[in-house]
Coordinates of C-alpha atoms and ligand atoms in Angstrom, one line a residue:
X1 CA -14.4 -22.6 -18.9
X2 CA -16.4 -20.6 -21.5
X3 CA -15.0 -17.1 -21.2
X4 CA -17.5 -14.3 -21.1
X5 CA -17.6 -11.5 -23.7
X6 CA -17.4 -8.8 -21.1
X7 CA -14.7 -6.2 -20.9
X8 CA -12.1 -6.6 -18.2
X9 CA -12.2 -3.0 -17.0
X10 CA -10.3 -2.7 -13.7
X11 CA -12.2 -1.3 -10.7
X12 CA -10.0 1.7 -10.1
X13 CA -10.5 4.7 -7.8
X14 CA -9.2 6.8 -10.7
X15 CA -12.6 6.0 -12.3
X16 CA -14.4 7.2 -9.2
X17 CA -12.5 10.5 -9.1
X18 CA -13.1 11.1 -12.8
X19 CA -16.8 10.3 -12.5
X20 CA -17.4 12.3 -9.4
X21 CA -15.5 15.3 -10.5
X22 CA -17.3 15.5 -13.9
X23 CA -20.8 14.0 -13.7
X24 CA -21.3 15.3 -10.2
X25 CA -19.1 18.3 -10.5
X26 CA -21.6 20.5 -8.8
X27 CA -21.9 18.4 -5.6
X28 CA -19.8 19.9 -2.8
X29 CA -17.5 19.1 0.0
X30 CA -17.5 21.8 2.7
X31 CA -15.6 22.3 5.9
X32 CA -16.8 24.0 9.1
X33 CA -14.6 26.9 10.2
X34 CA -16.4 27.5 13.5
X35 CA -19.0 29.8 12.1
X36 CA -19.5 28.9 8.4
X37 CA -18.5 26.5 5.7
X38 CA -15.6 26.6 3.2
X39 CA -17.0 25.1 0.1
X40 CA -15.4 23.2 -2.8
X41 CA -17.3 21.7 -5.7
X42 CA -16.4 18.1 -6.8
X43 CA -15.3 19.7 -10.1
X44 CA -12.7 21.7 -8.1
X45 CA -11.9 18.6 -6.1
X46 CA -10.9 17.0 -9.4
X47 CA -8.7 19.9 -10.3
X48 CA -7.1 20.1 -6.9
X49 CA -6.5 16.4 -6.9
X50 CA -4.7 16.8 -10.3
X51 CA -2.6 19.6 -8.8
X52 CA -1.8 17.4 -5.7
X53 CA -0.9 14.4 -7.9
X54 CA 1.4 16.6 -10.0
X55 CA 3.0 18.0 -6.9
X56 CA 3.5 14.6 -5.3
X57 CA 5.0 13.3 -8.5
X58 CA 7.4 16.2 -8.5
X59 CA 8.4 15.2 -5.0
X60 CA 9.3 11.7 -6.2
X61 CA 6.1 9.9 -5.2
X62 CA 5.6 6.9 -7.5
X63 CA 3.5 3.8 -7.8
X64 CA 2.9 2.1 -4.4
X65 CA 4.6 4.9 -2.4
X66 CA 2.8 5.7 0.9
X67 CA 1.4 9.2 1.3
X68 CA 0.2 9.7 4.9
X69 CA -2.4 12.2 6.1
X70 CA -2.4 13.6 9.6
X71 CA -5.6 15.6 9.3
X72 CA -9.1 16.4 10.4
X73 CA -12.1 15.7 8.1
X74 CA -11.9 18.6 5.7
X75 CA -11.8 19.6 2.0
X76 CA -8.1 19.1 1.7
X77 CA -8.3 15.6 3.2
X78 CA -10.9 14.7 0.6
X79 CA -8.6 15.9 -2.2
X80 CA -5.9 13.6 -0.8
X81 CA -8.4 10.7 -0.7
X82 CA -9.2 11.4 -4.3
X83 CA -5.7 12.1 -5.7
X84 CA -3.3 9.6 -3.9
X85 CA -4.9 6.3 -4.8
X86 CA -5.9 7.6 -8.3
X87 CA -2.2 8.4 -9.1
X88 CA -1.3 4.8 -8.1
X89 CA 0.2 5.7 -4.7
X90 CA -1.2 4.5 -1.4
X91 CA -3.1 6.8 1.0
X92 CA -2.2 6.1 4.7
X93 CA -4.7 7.8 7.1
X94 CA -2.8 8.3 10.3
X95 CA -4.9 8.3 13.5
X96 CA -4.0 11.6 15.1
X97 CA -5.1 10.3 18.5
X98 CA -2.9 7.3 18.7
X99 CA -0.4 7.1 21.5
X100 CA 3.0 8.5 20.4
X101 CA 4.7 5.1 20.3
X102 CA 1.9 3.6 18.2
X103 CA 1.8 6.5 15.8
X104 CA 5.6 6.3 15.3
X105 CA 5.3 2.5 14.9
X106 CA 2.6 2.7 12.2
X107 CA 4.3 5.5 10.1
X108 CA 7.6 3.6 10.2
X109 CA 5.9 0.3 9.5
X110 CA 4.0 1.6 6.5
X111 CA 7.2 3.5 5.4
X112 CA 5.4 6.7 4.8
X113 CA 7.3 9.0 2.4
X114 CA 5.2 12.1 2.6
X115 CA 2.9 13.4 5.3
X116 CA 0.1 16.0 4.6
X117 CA -0.7 17.7 7.9
X118 CA -3.2 20.2 9.0
X119 CA -1.8 23.4 10.4
X120 CA -3.5 22.9 13.8
X121 CA -1.8 19.5 14.1
X122 CA 1.7 20.8 13.5
X123 CA 2.7 20.9 17.2
X124 CA 1.6 17.2 17.5
X125 CA 3.3 16.0 14.4
X126 CA 6.4 18.0 15.2
X127 CA 7.0 15.9 18.3
X128 CA 6.9 12.7 16.2
X129 CA 8.7 13.8 13.1
X130 CA 12.3 13.2 14.4
X131 CA 11.3 9.5 14.9
X132 CA 9.6 9.0 11.5
X133 CA 12.4 7.3 9.6
X134 CA 11.1 7.2 6.1
X135 CA 9.4 10.6 5.8
X136 CA 11.1 13.0 3.4
X137 CA 8.4 15.6 2.8
X138 CA 5.8 17.3 4.9
X139 CA 3.0 19.3 3.3
X140 CA 1.3 21.8 5.6
X141 CA -2.4 22.4 4.7
X142 CA -4.6 25.0 6.4
X143 CA -1.9 26.6 8.3
X144 CA 1.6 28.1 8.5
X145 CA 4.3 25.9 7.1
X146 CA 7.0 28.0 8.7
X147 CA 5.6 26.9 12.2
X148 CA 7.0 23.4 11.6
X149 CA 10.6 22.8 12.5
X150 CA 11.7 19.8 10.5
X151 CA 14.6 17.5 11.2
X152 CA 17.5 17.3 8.7
X153 CA 16.5 15.4 5.6
X154 CA 12.8 16.5 5.7
X155 CA 11.5 19.2 3.5
X156 CA 8.5 21.2 4.5
X157 CA 6.1 22.6 1.9
X158 CA 3.1 25.0 2.0
X159 CA 0.1 23.2 0.5
X160 CA -1.4 26.2 -1.3
X161 CA 1.9 27.4 -2.7
X162 CA 2.8 23.9 -3.8
X163 CA -0.5 23.2 -5.5
X164 CA -0.8 26.7 -7.1
X165 CA 2.4 26.0 -9.1
X166 CA 0.8 22.9 -10.7
X167 CA -1.3 22.1 -13.8
X168 CA -4.9 21.3 -12.9
X169 CA -4.9 18.1 -15.1
X170 CA -3.2 14.8 -14.6
X171 CA -3.1 11.7 -16.7
X172 CA -4.4 9.2 -14.2
X173 CA -2.7 5.9 -14.9
X174 CA -4.2 2.5 -15.6
X175 CA -4.1 0.7 -12.3
X176 CA -4.3 -3.0 -11.5
X177 CA -7.5 -3.3 -9.4
X178 CA -5.6 -5.6 -6.9
X179 CA -3.0 -2.9 -6.2
X180 CA -3.1 -1.3 -2.7
X181 CA -5.0 2.0 -2.7
X182 CA -5.1 2.9 1.0
X183 CA -3.7 1.7 4.3
X184 CA -5.4 1.8 7.7
X185 CA -4.1 0.4 11.0
X186 CA -6.2 -1.1 13.7
X187 CA -6.1 1.0 16.9
X188 CA -4.1 -1.7 18.6
X189 CA -6.1 -2.3 21.8
X190 CA -3.8 -5.3 22.4
X191 CA -0.2 -5.2 21.1
X192 CA 1.1 -3.2 18.1
X193 CA -1.4 -1.8 15.6
X194 CA -1.9 -4.0 12.5
X195 CA -2.0 -2.7 9.0
X196 CA -4.8 -3.4 6.5
X197 CA -4.1 -2.5 2.8
X198 CA -7.3 -1.9 0.9
X199 CA -7.2 -2.5 -2.8
X200 CA -8.8 -0.4 -5.6
X201 CA -11.1 -3.3 -6.2
X202 CA -12.1 -3.7 -2.5
X203 CA -12.7 0.1 -2.1
X204 CA -14.7 0.3 -5.4
X205 CA -17.0 -2.5 -4.4
X206 CA -17.3 -1.3 -0.8
X207 CA -18.2 2.2 -2.0
X208 CA -20.9 0.8 -4.2
X209 CA -22.2 -1.1 -1.2
X210 CA -22.3 2.1 0.9
X211 CA -24.6 3.6 -1.8
X212 CA -26.7 0.4 -2.0
X213 CA -30.2 0.5 -0.5
X214 CA -29.2 -2.4 1.9
X215 CA -25.9 -0.6 2.7
X216 CA -26.1 3.0 3.8
X217 CA -28.3 4.0 0.9
X218 CA -26.2 7.2 0.4
X219 CA -27.4 9.1 -2.7
X220 CA -27.1 12.4 -4.5
X221 CA -30.0 13.7 -2.4
X222 CA -27.8 13.6 0.7
X223 CA -25.9 16.3 2.5
X224 CA -23.6 14.1 4.6
X225 CA -22.2 15.1 7.9
X226 CA -19.2 12.8 8.1
X227 CA -18.3 13.0 11.8
X228 CA -16.6 9.6 11.9
X229 CA -12.9 10.5 11.3
X230 CA -11.3 9.9 8.0
X231 CA -8.6 8.0 9.9
X232 CA -11.3 5.6 11.4
X233 CA -11.8 2.9 8.8
X234 CA -11.7 5.5 6.0
X235 CA -14.6 7.4 7.5
X236 CA -16.6 4.2 7.0
X237 CA -16.3 4.5 3.2
X238 CA -18.3 7.7 3.0
X239 CA -15.8 9.9 1.0
X240 CA -15.3 7.6 -1.9
X241 CA -19.0 6.6 -1.9
X242 CA -20.0 10.2 -2.0
X243 CA -17.8 10.8 -5.1
X244 CA -19.3 7.7 -6.6
X245 CA -23.0 8.8 -6.1
X246 CA -22.7 12.6 -6.0
X247 CA -23.7 13.0 -2.3
X248 CA -22.4 16.2 -0.8
X249 CA -20.1 16.1 2.2
X250 CA -20.0 18.3 5.2
X251 CA -16.8 18.0 7.2
X252 CA -16.6 19.1 10.8
X253 CA -12.8 19.6 10.8
X254 CA -11.7 19.9 14.5
X255 CA -15.2 21.0 15.7
X256 CA -16.3 17.7 17.1
X257 CA -17.9 18.6 20.4
X258 CA -21.7 18.5 20.8
X259 CA -22.1 22.3 20.7
X260 CA -20.4 22.9 17.3
X261 CA -22.0 19.7 15.9
X262 CA -25.4 21.1 16.9
X263 CA -24.5 24.4 15.3
X264 CA -23.6 22.6 12.0
X265 CA -26.9 20.7 12.1
X266 CA -28.8 24.0 12.6
X267 CA -26.9 25.9 9.9
X268 CA -26.6 23.2 7.2
X269 CA -29.5 20.9 7.9
X270 CA -27.7 17.7 6.7
X271 CA -29.8 14.7 5.7
X272 CA -27.3 12.1 6.7
X273 CA -24.7 11.7 9.5
X274 CA -22.4 9.0 10.8
X275 CA -20.5 8.6 14.0
X276 CA -19.8 6.2 16.9
X277 CA -22.4 6.0 19.8
X278 CA -20.5 8.2 22.2
X279 CA -20.9 11.1 19.9
X280 CA -24.7 10.7 19.8
X281 CA -24.8 10.2 23.5
X282 CA -23.0 13.5 24.0
X283 CA -25.2 15.3 21.4
X284 CA -28.4 14.0 22.9
X285 CA -27.5 15.5 26.3
X286 CA -26.7 18.8 24.6
X287 CA -29.9 18.8 22.6
X288 CA -32.0 17.9 25.6
X289 CA -30.7 20.9 27.3
X290 CA -30.9 23.1 24.2
X291 CA -33.6 21.7 22.0
X292 CA -33.5 22.2 18.2
X293 CA -35.2 20.6 15.2
X294 CA -32.9 17.9 13.7
X295 CA -35.6 16.1 11.8
X296 CA -33.8 17.0 8.5
X297 CA -31.6 14.0 9.3
X298 CA -33.1 11.3 7.2
X299 CA -30.5 8.7 8.2
X300 CA -28.0 8.5 11.0
X301 CA -25.5 5.6 10.7
X302 CA -24.2 4.6 14.1
X303 CA -21.7 1.7 14.7
X304 CA -18.2 0.9 15.9
X305 CA -19.7 -0.3 19.2
X306 CA -23.1 -1.5 20.1
X307 CA -25.9 1.2 20.0
X308 CA -28.0 1.2 23.1
X309 CA -31.7 0.8 22.1
X310 CA -32.5 3.6 24.6
X311 CA -30.4 5.9 22.4
X312 CA -32.3 4.9 19.3
X313 CA -35.6 5.5 21.0
X314 CA -34.5 8.9 22.4
X315 CA -33.6 10.1 18.9
X316 CA -36.8 8.7 17.4
X317 CA -39.2 9.8 20.1
X318 CA -37.8 13.2 20.9
X319 CA -36.3 14.3 17.6
X320 CA -38.0 12.1 14.9
X321 CA -34.6 10.8 13.7
X322 CA -33.9 7.2 12.7
X323 CA -30.6 5.7 13.8
X324 CA -29.4 2.9 11.5
X325 CA -27.2 0.5 13.5
X326 CA -24.2 -1.0 11.7
X327 CA -21.4 -3.4 12.5
X328 CA -17.9 -3.4 11.0
X329 CA -14.2 -3.3 11.6
X330 CA -11.1 -1.7 10.0
X331 CA -10.5 -5.2 8.6
X332 CA -13.9 -5.2 6.8
X333 CA -13.5 -1.8 5.1
X334 CA -15.6 -1.4 7.4
X335 CA -19.2 -2.1 6.3
X336 CA -20.1 -5.6 7.6
X337 CA -23.8 -5.6 8.5
X338 CA -26.5 -3.0 8.5
X339 CA -29.7 -3.1 10.5
X340 CA -32.4 -2.3 8.1
X341 CA -35.6 -4.1 9.2
X342 CA -37.1 -6.4 6.6
X343 CA -39.8 -4.7 4.4
X344 CA -43.2 -5.0 5.9
X345 CA -42.2 -5.3 9.6
X346 CA -43.6 -2.8 12.0
X347 CA -43.7 -2.0 15.7
X348 CA -41.8 -4.2 18.1
X349 CA -40.9 -6.6 15.4
X350 CA -39.3 -3.9 13.4
X351 CA -37.5 -2.5 16.4
X352 CA -36.0 -5.9 17.2
X353 CA -34.3 -6.0 13.8
X354 CA -33.1 -2.5 14.2
X355 CA -31.5 -3.2 17.6
X356 CA -29.5 -6.0 16.1
X357 CA -26.1 -5.5 14.4
X358 CA -28.0 -6.0 11.1
X359 CA -28.1 -8.1 8.0
X360 CA -25.0 -9.1 6.0
X361 CA -25.0 -7.9 2.4
X362 CA -24.2 -10.3 -0.4
X363 CA -20.5 -9.2 -0.3
X364 CA -20.0 -10.4 3.3
X365 CA -20.2 -14.1 4.0
X366 CA -20.4 -15.0 7.7
X367 CA -20.2 -18.0 10.0
X368 CA -20.1 -18.7 13.7
X369 CA -17.4 -21.0 15.2
X370 CA -17.6 -22.4 18.7
X371 CA -14.6 -22.9 21.1
X372 CA -14.0 -26.3 19.7
X373 CA -13.6 -25.0 16.2
X374 CA -16.9 -26.3 14.8
X375 CA -19.2 -24.2 12.8
X376 CA -22.5 -23.7 14.6
X377 CA -26.0 -23.2 13.0
X378 CA -27.4 -19.8 12.0
X379 CA -30.5 -20.5 14.0
X380 CA -30.7 -17.2 15.9
X381 CA -29.7 -18.9 19.1
X382 CA -26.4 -20.8 18.9
X383 CA -23.4 -18.6 19.9
X384 CA -20.0 -18.6 18.4
X385 CA -17.2 -16.4 17.2
X386 CA -18.1 -14.4 14.1
X387 CA -15.9 -15.1 11.1
X388 CA -16.3 -13.3 7.8
X389 CA -14.9 -13.4 4.3
X390 CA -15.5 -11.4 1.1
X391 CA -14.1 -9.1 -1.5
X392 CA -13.7 -6.1 0.9
X393 CA -12.5 -8.1 3.9
X394 CA -8.8 -8.4 4.6
X395 CA -7.1 -11.8 4.0
X396 CA -4.0 -10.9 6.1
X397 CA -2.2 -8.0 7.8
X398 CA 0.3 -6.0 6.0
X399 CA 3.9 -7.0 6.5
X400 CA 6.7 -5.0 4.8
X401 CA 8.9 -8.1 4.6
X402 CA 6.3 -10.6 3.5
X403 CA 6.3 -12.4 6.9
X404 CA 3.0 -13.3 8.6
X405 CA 1.5 -10.9 11.1
X406 CA -0.9 -12.4 13.6
X407 CA -1.9 -15.5 11.5
X408 CA -4.2 -16.6 14.3
X409 CA -6.7 -13.9 13.2
X410 CA -7.4 -16.0 10.1
X411 CA -9.0 -19.4 9.9
X412 CA -8.9 -21.2 6.6
X413 CA -9.5 -18.0 4.6
X414 CA -12.0 -16.5 7.1
X415 CA -11.2 -13.4 9.2
X416 CA -11.8 -14.1 12.9
X417 CA -13.5 -11.0 14.2
X418 CA -13.1 -11.6 18.0
X419 CA -16.8 -10.8 18.3
X420 CA -19.2 -13.3 19.8
X421 CA -22.8 -13.5 18.6
X422 CA -25.6 -15.3 16.9
X423 CA -27.1 -15.1 13.4
X424 CA -30.7 -15.8 12.4
X425 CA -31.5 -17.9 9.3
X426 CA -32.3 -14.7 7.5
X427 CA -28.7 -13.4 8.1
X428 CA -29.3 -10.9 11.0
X429 CA -26.4 -10.7 13.4
X430 CA -26.7 -10.0 17.1
X431 CA -23.5 -9.5 19.0
X432 CA -23.2 -10.6 22.6
X433 CA -19.8 -9.1 23.2
X434 CA -16.2 -8.9 22.2
X435 CA -14.7 -12.2 23.3
X436 CA -12.2 -10.3 25.5
X437 CA -15.0 -8.3 27.2
X438 CA -17.5 -11.0 27.9
X439 CA -17.7 -11.7 31.7
X440 CA -17.3 -15.3 32.7
X441 CA -19.1 -15.7 36.0
X442 CA -19.2 -19.3 37.4
X443 CA -18.8 -20.8 34.0
X444 CA -21.7 -18.8 32.5
X445 CA -21.4 -15.8 30.3
X446 CA -22.6 -12.3 31.1
X447 CA -22.7 -9.9 28.2
X448 CA -21.1 -6.6 29.2
X449 CA -23.0 -4.9 26.3
X450 CA -26.4 -6.1 27.4
X451 CA -25.8 -4.8 30.9
X452 CA -24.6 -1.5 29.6
X453 CA -27.6 -1.1 27.4
X454 CA -30.0 -1.7 30.2
X455 CA -28.2 0.6 32.7
X456 CA -28.1 3.3 30.0
X457 CA -31.9 3.0 29.6
X458 CA -32.3 4.5 33.2
X459 CA -33.3 8.1 32.9
X460 CA -30.5 9.3 35.2
X461 CA -27.7 7.6 33.4
X462 CA -25.7 9.3 30.6
X463 CA -23.1 6.5 30.1
X464 CA -22.4 3.1 31.5
X465 CA -19.4 0.8 30.9
X466 CA -19.2 -2.7 32.3
X467 CA -16.0 -4.8 32.8
X468 CA -15.3 -8.1 34.3
X469 CA -13.3 -8.0 37.6
X470 CA -11.8 -11.0 39.5
X471 CA -14.0 -12.6 42.0
X472 CA -13.0 -15.3 44.4
X473 CA -16.2 -17.3 44.3
X474 CA -17.3 -16.8 40.6
X475 CA -13.9 -16.1 38.9
X476 CA -15.3 -12.9 37.4
X477 CA -18.2 -10.6 38.1
X478 CA -19.4 -7.4 36.5
X479 CA -18.3 -4.0 37.6
X480 CA -20.6 -1.2 36.4
X481 CA -19.0 2.3 35.9
X482 CA -21.8 4.9 35.7
X483 CA -21.8 8.5 34.5
X484 CA -24.9 10.3 35.7
X485 CA -26.6 13.0 33.6
X486 CA -25.9 16.5 34.8
X487 CA -28.2 17.3 37.8
X488 CA -29.5 13.7 37.9
X489 CA -29.2 11.5 41.0
X490 CA -29.3 7.7 41.4
X491 CA -27.4 5.4 43.7
X492 CA -26.2 1.8 43.2
X493 CA -29.2 0.3 45.0
X494 CA -31.6 2.2 42.8
X495 CA -29.8 1.2 39.6
X496 CA -29.6 -2.4 40.7
X497 CA -33.3 -2.4 41.5
X498 CA -34.0 -1.0 38.1
X499 CA -32.2 -4.1 36.6
X500 CA -34.1 -6.7 38.6
X501 CA -36.9 -7.4 36.3
X502 CA -34.8 -7.0 33.2
X503 CA -32.0 -9.6 33.6
X504 CA -31.5 -13.0 35.3
X505 CA -30.9 -12.6 39.1
X506 CA -27.5 -14.2 39.0
X507 CA -26.3 -11.6 36.5
X508 CA -27.3 -8.6 38.8
X509 CA -24.1 -6.7 39.4
X510 CA -22.9 -6.1 43.0
X511 CA -20.1 -3.8 42.1
X512 CA -20.8 -0.2 41.1
X513 CA -18.7 2.9 40.7
X514 CA -19.7 6.5 39.7
X515 CA -17.3 8.3 37.5
X516 CA -17.2 11.7 35.7
X517 CA -16.6 10.3 32.2
X518 CA -16.0 6.9 30.6
X519 CA -12.5 6.8 29.2
X520 CA -12.6 6.7 25.4
X521 CA -10.3 5.1 22.8
X522 CA -8.7 7.0 19.9
X523 CA -11.8 6.5 17.9
X524 CA -14.3 7.4 20.7
X525 CA -15.3 4.0 22.0
X526 CA -15.5 3.0 25.7
X527 CA -11.9 2.2 26.6
X528 CA -12.4 -0.8 28.9
X529 CA -8.6 -1.4 29.0
X530 CA -8.2 1.9 30.9
X531 CA -11.1 1.0 33.2
X532 CA -9.5 -2.4 34.0
X533 CA -6.2 -0.8 34.7
X534 CA -7.8 1.8 37.0
X535 CA -9.6 -1.0 38.8
X536 CA -6.4 -2.9 39.1
X537 CA -4.5 0.0 40.7
X538 CA -7.4 0.6 43.1
X539 CA -8.2 4.1 41.8
X540 CA -11.9 3.5 41.3
X541 CA -14.2 4.1 44.3
X542 CA -16.2 0.8 44.1
X543 CA -19.3 0.2 46.1
X544 CA -20.2 -3.5 46.6
X545 CA -23.9 -4.2 47.4
X546 CA -24.7 -7.2 49.6
Ligands
ADP1 P1 -10.9 -1.3 17.3 O1 -10.8 -2.7 17.3 O2 -9.6 -0.6 17.6 O3 -12.1 -0.7 18.1 P2 -12.4 -1.1 14.9 O4 -13.1 0.2 14.7 O5 -11.9 -1.9 13.7 O6 -11.2 -0.9 15.8 O7 -13.3 -2.0 15.7 C1 -14.0 -3.2 15.3 C2 -14.8 -3.7 16.4 O8 -15.7 -2.8 17.0 C3 -15.6 -4.9 16.1 O9 -14.8 -6.1 16.0 C4 -16.6 -5.0 17.2 O10 -16.1 -5.5 18.4 C5 -16.8 -3.5 17.5 N1 -18.1 -3.1 16.8 C6 -18.2 -2.4 15.7 N2 -19.5 -2.1 15.4 C7 -20.2 -2.7 16.4 C8 -21.6 -2.8 16.7 N3 -22.5 -2.2 15.9 N4 -22.0 -3.4 17.8 C9 -21.1 -4.0 18.6 N5 -19.7 -3.9 18.4 C10 -19.3 -3.3 17.3

């Protein structure tokens, strides 16, 4: 090998912090308080990050130690994002909405040493704290530290007091780019949550992809409303990408309902926003009842579950806002594919690309594998399980003792996503379903996602979730759970008639139920596990059409 002449500079998040807090020192992160914003410049983020790093060091946090956050999206959470990896420790973003036993499992599994908690979350953390075996320090931000009763062996600190005592400079160490920078656990829809350890290198490259024009195209022109929680796949990479490119961040803190989000939009006029589909479905209903101009949003990234085309059209036609559909997973940092239509496409052709899960960027290699383990062609038709690999895709799950966790999720160096879909020769992905959600009716597949999208395009429908339920004749048939818009009416017959010219006759669902709300997971996706359980225990009022 002829070695290059290039410098071997590690890709470290300390560089991102240094860069963002100096060359973009006037960009801002700000947090909604319910009526206004608390603002902090990136210059101040740099100084606060140094104070936090000094404080953590004084508490005994060293290289590789895990520092957890139990926080909303806010200024102090960004400071932790900046400081913890840059000092060589590992940021573990705890999902505040996990079930208690899962939360306790992940904090113990990651061996978190310190937890930074928001004051409003003290009552919740307080319940878990006696079960968190490795936590020695809790730092209370945005609240009253004395409200937290800590078990023996755990010291409680007030964030402001602790940081005020510190120097506002820190000598950020040289870091091996392969070292862990942050930890995120999957939400554990089946079995225990699994830990993904992002490296400095993976996060650096992923952040650059978020700013790339075929990524999320985030730039210093953006005021970014980061609704996606900082505990959901690192807020999709937005915080570090924002420091990297000088985009400003607007954080909603605990104000995540449609009404306060609409108020933030009206007051701050962000150019960019990101959240799962259910957030936009809720916001749309609110806006339709209380119209306001939101055309300042130049780009709205929506992913985490399939975006119904009817939702994209509603935002475009009624509010002149473009939704950018994206696919990803905790395991993929999460940016996997983004649905920018190819340059030059217009009209229906352009829409067909935008409905898809999008095109893979150069950092994400993808292939489809059939049930027999053979790779199938990327011809836009053949279906298979999506497998991916690349520099920001995990190669295993974290195991404190080095043992293998769920090795079946990996196939010869590729991550098995559990998603079933097709890929065009030009690298556009269309997902049919999660393999565990697809409905197997008489040996044929019915996509729950396709059915949901069509039912949700009916004007009376706010939300629709489809699960497969046992059927004597066909093994499994779809059950549609429908949430009607307020004041709208439609019955099962009408909805079924609406589907007749849109799907094959054998796919038409017989079973329908009307519910007040689709249950949601800890990150706001339709929780089909809960619907299945409700169906199993007979608590859904199901109407079966002849
Ligand atoms: P969880 O598995 O707990 O939901 P993740 O957020 O990591 O946690 O979820 C990743 C999964 O979400 C993907 O494997 C896929 O099934 C689904 N998903 C993400 N984005 C999309 C999308 N745009 N369309 C359809 N499914 C999606």
